[in-house]
Amino acid sequence: MSIISPHSRTAVVLFNLGGPDAPESVQPFLFNLFSDPAIIRLPKFLRSPLASFISRRREATAKAIYEEMGGKSPIVENTEQQGKALELSLSAHGEVKVFHAMRYWHPQAQEVAAKVKEYGPQSIILLPLYPQFSTTTTASSFAEWKRAATAIGLQVKTHEVCCYPTQPQFITAHAQLVRTYVGEASRFGTPRVLFSAHGLPKSIVKRGDPYQWQVEATARAIATEVAVPGLDTVVCYQSRVGPMRWLEPSIRDEILRAAKDKVPLVVVPIAFVSEHSETLVELDIEYADLAHARGIDRYYRVPALSVQAHFIAGLADLCLKFPEERAIASHTGARFCAMNWKECPCRT
């Protein structure tokens, strides 16, 4: 039996990272980001002053990035569009209202939890727009939601979709786009596909965070469905911050390698489903400029999935097929991760 039915009222909460909505929001947004104990794993009395220092130090650079996008991030508007598309898709199955909560800027969990309580649902589905689980994204958003819900006495049966790295429609949505761009790039040589995901410090993965393992599973599933014989693919990572050792290879190193090999590039953001600074500036401007400067004339960036029909249908399926008896599950209805990934939130 589905959680969503004609006889029930369901709230679906989409989670995303958020972004500044004006130049003056950049510093507080960065402070919120680096204050998160899932990001900087220090005691609060050390974390808060460090977050203040980092946010002030990075403010000018970040403002320049957001100026490239008109002075603010488009992520909230993009998430709103995804929410409206999902709500329309689910409306035929019962009374459903889709909300969206940003982790580091407005609307944040405490604002959204109050709206959900006012709506008065019989059940809540928490649905992250992070396809691959990480303690730094999904777990952090879930924890913040629980704090906000507890603070206002929102006591409603809640179901958490922890991840969907190989959900069939999510993979099909990517594969259709990749196939199109590979076809175009193939006119100019044998292309290399860079599956790019947001980086993560290696120390977090060593603690048992399954993010890298899930990213690689996504990439394999997409490549299989694209079904181009001998397709040259590489998983790489972007958005490194600070001196720690991060997941490798970096997208920068892969662009330099592609330049030596003189191959066209197709760059696919597989951990970002909404357009924001990492796609519109980092991939479209900074790394595109690097590729062109190193002689790569054909650099293609596949769009984020946004409201692509298969992707929205996949999100709807995650809600409609979620096992009613479970509090948390992946797209499989149970645990997706291999058991050695101890930070997976699903015990079984």
XYZ file of C-alpha atoms in Angstrom:
348
model
C 0.000 0.000 0.000
C 1.364 3.429 -0.983
C 1.964 6.173 1.554
C 0.207 8.469 -0.920
C -3.458 7.672 -1.457
C -6.739 9.469 -2.210
C -7.701 9.100 1.462
C -4.594 10.720 2.968
C -2.781 14.033 2.967
C 0.965 13.799 2.359
C 3.732 16.387 2.534
C 6.841 15.809 0.434
C 9.891 17.856 1.438
C 12.622 18.310 -1.168
C 16.065 19.073 0.249
C 18.777 21.050 -1.481
C 21.872 22.937 -0.352
C 20.579 26.413 -1.156
C 22.530 29.482 -2.173
C 22.747 33.229 -1.618
C 19.755 35.237 -2.850
C 21.658 38.559 -2.919
C 25.299 39.726 -2.638
C 24.835 40.526 1.059
C 23.724 36.931 1.653
C 27.039 35.429 0.518
C 28.929 35.726 3.813
C 26.110 34.421 6.054
C 25.477 31.583 3.588
C 29.141 30.594 3.791
C 29.072 30.876 7.570
C 26.090 28.521 7.739
C 27.886 26.080 5.442
C 31.106 25.958 7.414
C 29.263 25.944 10.745
C 27.707 22.590 9.878
C 29.278 19.878 12.039
C 28.892 17.486 9.103
C 31.254 19.719 7.086
C 33.770 20.800 9.721
C 33.991 18.101 12.353
C 35.223 20.087 15.313
C 33.622 21.030 18.634
C 31.293 24.020 18.318
C 33.550 26.343 20.322
C 36.224 25.797 17.653
C 33.947 25.374 14.635
C 32.067 28.684 14.940
C 35.116 31.006 14.963
C 36.705 28.947 12.191
C 33.493 29.234 10.122
C 33.501 32.986 10.701
C 37.127 33.213 9.537
C 36.605 31.061 6.434
C 33.390 32.824 5.403
C 35.035 36.251 5.623
C 38.113 35.050 3.781
C 36.121 33.456 0.954
C 33.449 36.150 0.673
C 35.069 38.193 -2.115
C 35.822 35.127 -4.238
C 32.322 33.749 -3.735
C 30.712 37.104 -4.563
C 32.622 37.140 -7.853
C 31.261 33.675 -8.624
C 27.664 34.698 -7.928
C 28.106 37.884 -9.954
C 28.534 35.585 -12.956
C 24.942 34.427 -12.266
C 23.411 37.847 -11.729
C 24.355 38.250 -8.074
C 22.546 35.221 -6.669
C 22.166 31.463 -6.958
C 19.358 30.081 -9.154
C 19.084 26.924 -7.046
C 15.957 27.917 -5.114
C 14.008 28.798 -8.250
C 15.172 25.587 -9.937
C 14.129 23.559 -6.892
C 10.730 25.300 -6.875
C 10.236 24.242 -10.494
C 11.157 20.668 -9.634
C 8.728 20.750 -6.716
C 5.864 21.997 -8.864
C 6.556 19.337 -11.496
C 6.684 16.619 -8.836
C 3.489 17.840 -7.168
C 1.690 17.753 -10.509
C 2.943 14.227 -11.131
C 1.753 13.034 -7.717
C -1.582 14.877 -7.718
C -3.357 12.059 -9.567
C -2.600 9.677 -6.694
C -3.831 11.664 -3.693
C -3.640 14.953 -1.841
C 0.025 15.906 -1.906
C 1.830 19.164 -1.296
C 5.525 19.495 -2.114
C 7.715 21.794 -0.012
C 11.399 22.586 -0.402
C 13.972 23.213 2.320
C 17.458 24.597 1.776
C 20.237 23.525 4.101
C 22.306 26.713 4.291
C 20.005 29.552 3.227
C 16.323 30.378 2.990
C 13.870 28.727 3.080
C 15.525 26.670 5.819
C 14.173 23.696 7.728
C 12.642 25.677 10.581
C 10.642 27.848 8.163
C 9.464 24.887 6.114
C 8.610 22.689 9.095
C 6.199 25.382 10.295
C 4.496 25.417 6.889
C 4.244 21.627 6.863
C 2.693 21.647 10.334
C 0.141 24.209 9.156
C -0.692 21.981 6.162
C -1.501 19.139 8.564
C -0.374 15.990 6.712
C -0.918 12.415 7.871
C 2.554 11.503 6.620
C 5.753 13.189 5.451
C 8.247 11.999 2.847
C 11.726 13.528 3.031
C 13.247 13.479 -0.454
C 16.780 14.859 -0.963
C 17.865 16.255 -4.295
C 21.194 14.584 -3.609
C 20.938 11.279 -5.511
C 23.964 9.780 -3.758
C 23.969 9.638 0.037
C 26.627 11.416 2.065
C 26.889 12.306 5.705
C 27.739 15.842 4.525
C 24.543 16.363 2.524
C 21.593 14.007 3.051
C 22.394 13.094 6.653
C 23.006 16.744 7.514
C 19.687 17.815 5.957
C 17.764 15.038 7.716
C 19.325 15.929 11.067
C 18.459 19.604 10.642
C 14.877 18.673 9.724
C 14.522 16.540 12.831
C 15.760 19.394 15.019
C 13.319 21.810 13.387
C 10.361 19.413 13.582
C 11.045 18.606 17.228
C 11.331 22.278 18.125
C 7.794 23.034 16.897
C 6.198 19.757 17.943
C 5.659 18.414 14.422
C 4.860 14.784 15.233
C 3.874 13.082 11.995
C 4.953 9.696 10.642
C 7.993 10.486 8.506
C 9.688 8.451 5.770
C 13.207 9.242 4.522
C 14.460 8.478 1.010
C 18.163 8.199 1.729
C 19.449 7.786 -1.833
C 18.641 6.736 -5.390
C 21.979 6.385 -7.212
C 20.748 3.808 -9.742
C 17.000 4.472 -9.741
C 15.973 3.447 -13.290
C 14.333 6.707 -14.416
C 17.111 8.783 -12.882
C 19.584 6.762 -14.948
C 17.438 6.967 -18.094
C 17.178 10.750 -17.754
C 20.968 11.030 -17.661
C 21.544 8.449 -20.386
C 19.281 10.226 -22.866
C 21.172 13.486 -22.423
C 24.601 11.863 -22.467
C 23.787 9.910 -25.626
C 22.822 13.142 -27.400
C 25.991 14.989 -26.405
C 28.258 12.026 -27.127
C 26.699 11.836 -30.581
C 27.488 15.491 -31.211
C 31.027 15.250 -29.834
C 31.710 12.119 -31.898
C 31.612 14.252 -35.051
C 34.992 15.635 -33.968
C 36.758 12.545 -32.675
C 36.339 9.871 -30.033
C 34.982 11.716 -26.996
C 35.800 11.134 -23.367
C 32.945 11.409 -20.880
C 33.805 12.960 -17.537
C 31.238 12.074 -14.885
C 31.816 14.927 -12.464
C 30.655 14.917 -8.850
C 31.216 17.295 -5.956
C 34.381 16.300 -4.143
C 34.677 15.014 -0.602
C 37.695 14.775 1.719
C 39.148 11.277 1.675
C 39.037 11.187 5.462
C 35.218 11.260 5.372
C 35.089 8.337 2.943
C 37.524 6.375 5.128
C 35.082 6.718 8.025
C 32.553 4.750 5.998
C 30.702 7.428 4.015
C 29.334 5.614 0.895
C 29.208 8.686 -1.364
C 32.111 7.780 -3.660
C 30.907 4.188 -3.974
C 27.428 5.406 -4.920
C 28.759 7.987 -7.397
C 30.706 5.247 -9.154
C 27.573 3.069 -9.228
C 25.665 5.925 -10.889
C 28.367 6.379 -13.513
C 28.469 2.673 -14.359
C 24.687 2.507 -14.695
C 24.570 5.534 -17.005
C 27.390 4.222 -19.198
C 25.635 0.863 -19.476
C 22.370 2.463 -20.550
C 24.050 4.856 -23.003
C 25.234 1.661 -24.708
C 27.917 3.185 -26.926
C 30.526 0.469 -27.606
C 33.919 1.339 -26.155
C 32.693 4.556 -24.561
C 35.596 6.240 -22.755
C 34.374 7.308 -19.295
C 36.042 8.657 -16.155
C 34.590 9.534 -12.754
C 36.167 12.708 -11.400
C 35.568 15.284 -8.679
C 35.279 19.064 -8.477
C 34.808 21.905 -5.957
C 37.767 21.127 -3.732
C 38.169 23.500 -0.766
C 41.078 23.650 1.687
C 44.329 21.718 2.100
C 42.902 18.273 2.911
C 43.324 15.296 0.596
C 40.196 15.045 -1.540
C 38.754 12.354 -3.769
C 40.641 11.848 -7.014
C 41.031 12.274 -9.872
C 40.122 15.942 -9.987
C 38.280 17.254 -13.012
C 41.149 19.672 -13.583
C 43.644 16.834 -13.916
C 41.308 14.980 -16.269
C 40.901 18.039 -18.484
C 44.689 18.354 -18.709
C 44.960 14.651 -19.583
C 42.283 15.008 -22.262
C 44.196 17.927 -23.746
C 47.299 15.735 -24.076
C 45.203 12.991 -25.646
C 43.505 15.523 -27.964
C 39.977 14.204 -27.392
C 36.632 16.032 -27.230
C 35.114 16.209 -23.762
C 31.562 15.607 -22.565
C 31.160 16.674 -18.931
C 28.232 15.235 -16.982
C 27.260 16.550 -13.517
C 25.998 13.332 -11.923
C 25.659 14.531 -8.323
C 23.954 17.849 -9.154
C 20.338 17.750 -10.330
C 19.785 21.534 -10.115
C 21.813 24.241 -11.816
C 23.934 26.334 -9.454
C 27.437 27.759 -9.071
C 29.211 24.410 -9.465
C 27.609 23.865 -12.870
C 26.999 27.357 -14.264
C 30.320 28.871 -13.183
C 32.753 26.120 -12.258
C 31.944 23.784 -15.165
C 30.618 26.236 -17.750
C 33.172 29.006 -17.278
C 36.229 28.052 -15.239
C 36.795 24.532 -16.565
C 35.547 25.371 -20.034
C 38.149 28.169 -20.154
C 40.841 25.755 -18.973
C 39.868 23.231 -21.654
C 39.902 25.838 -24.411
C 43.224 27.283 -23.204
C 44.757 23.801 -23.434
C 43.511 23.283 -26.977
C 40.275 21.358 -26.405
C 37.972 22.974 -28.940
C 35.053 20.653 -28.229
C 33.971 20.883 -24.602
C 30.361 19.911 -23.968
C 28.602 20.215 -20.640
C 25.472 18.102 -20.220
C 22.738 20.074 -18.364
C 21.637 19.203 -14.847
C 18.460 17.127 -14.911
C 16.252 19.879 -13.482
C 12.665 19.081 -14.611
C 13.573 16.456 -17.220
C 10.514 14.226 -17.543
C 12.167 10.916 -16.644
C 13.825 12.457 -13.608
C 10.567 13.885 -12.254
C 8.850 10.553 -12.928
C 11.634 8.876 -10.977
C 11.138 11.215 -8.010
C 7.421 10.447 -8.121
C 8.133 6.708 -8.106
C 10.370 7.121 -5.064
C 7.391 8.591 -3.218
C 4.740 6.222 -4.553
C 6.730 3.022 -4.059
C 8.305 3.806 -0.708
C 7.602 0.909 1.685
C 4.996 2.171 4.134
C 6.435 0.086 6.957
C 9.933 1.598 6.724
C 11.218 4.852 8.188
C 14.207 5.045 5.830
C 15.090 3.314 2.558
C 16.901 3.741 -0.722
C 15.235 3.470 -4.132
C 15.441 -0.315 -3.750
C 13.028 -0.200 -0.813
C 15.799 -1.269 1.570
C 19.534 -0.743 1.997
C 21.473 -0.055 -1.218
C 25.022 0.111 0.149
C 27.380 -2.782 0.648
C 27.595 -3.606 4.345
C 31.166 -2.302 4.723
C 29.887 1.270 4.321
C 29.115 1.806 7.984
C 27.830 5.387 7.571
C 24.903 4.160 5.458
C 21.775 5.136 7.441
C 19.905 1.952 6.519
C 20.708 -0.893 8.859
C 19.036 -3.468 6.572
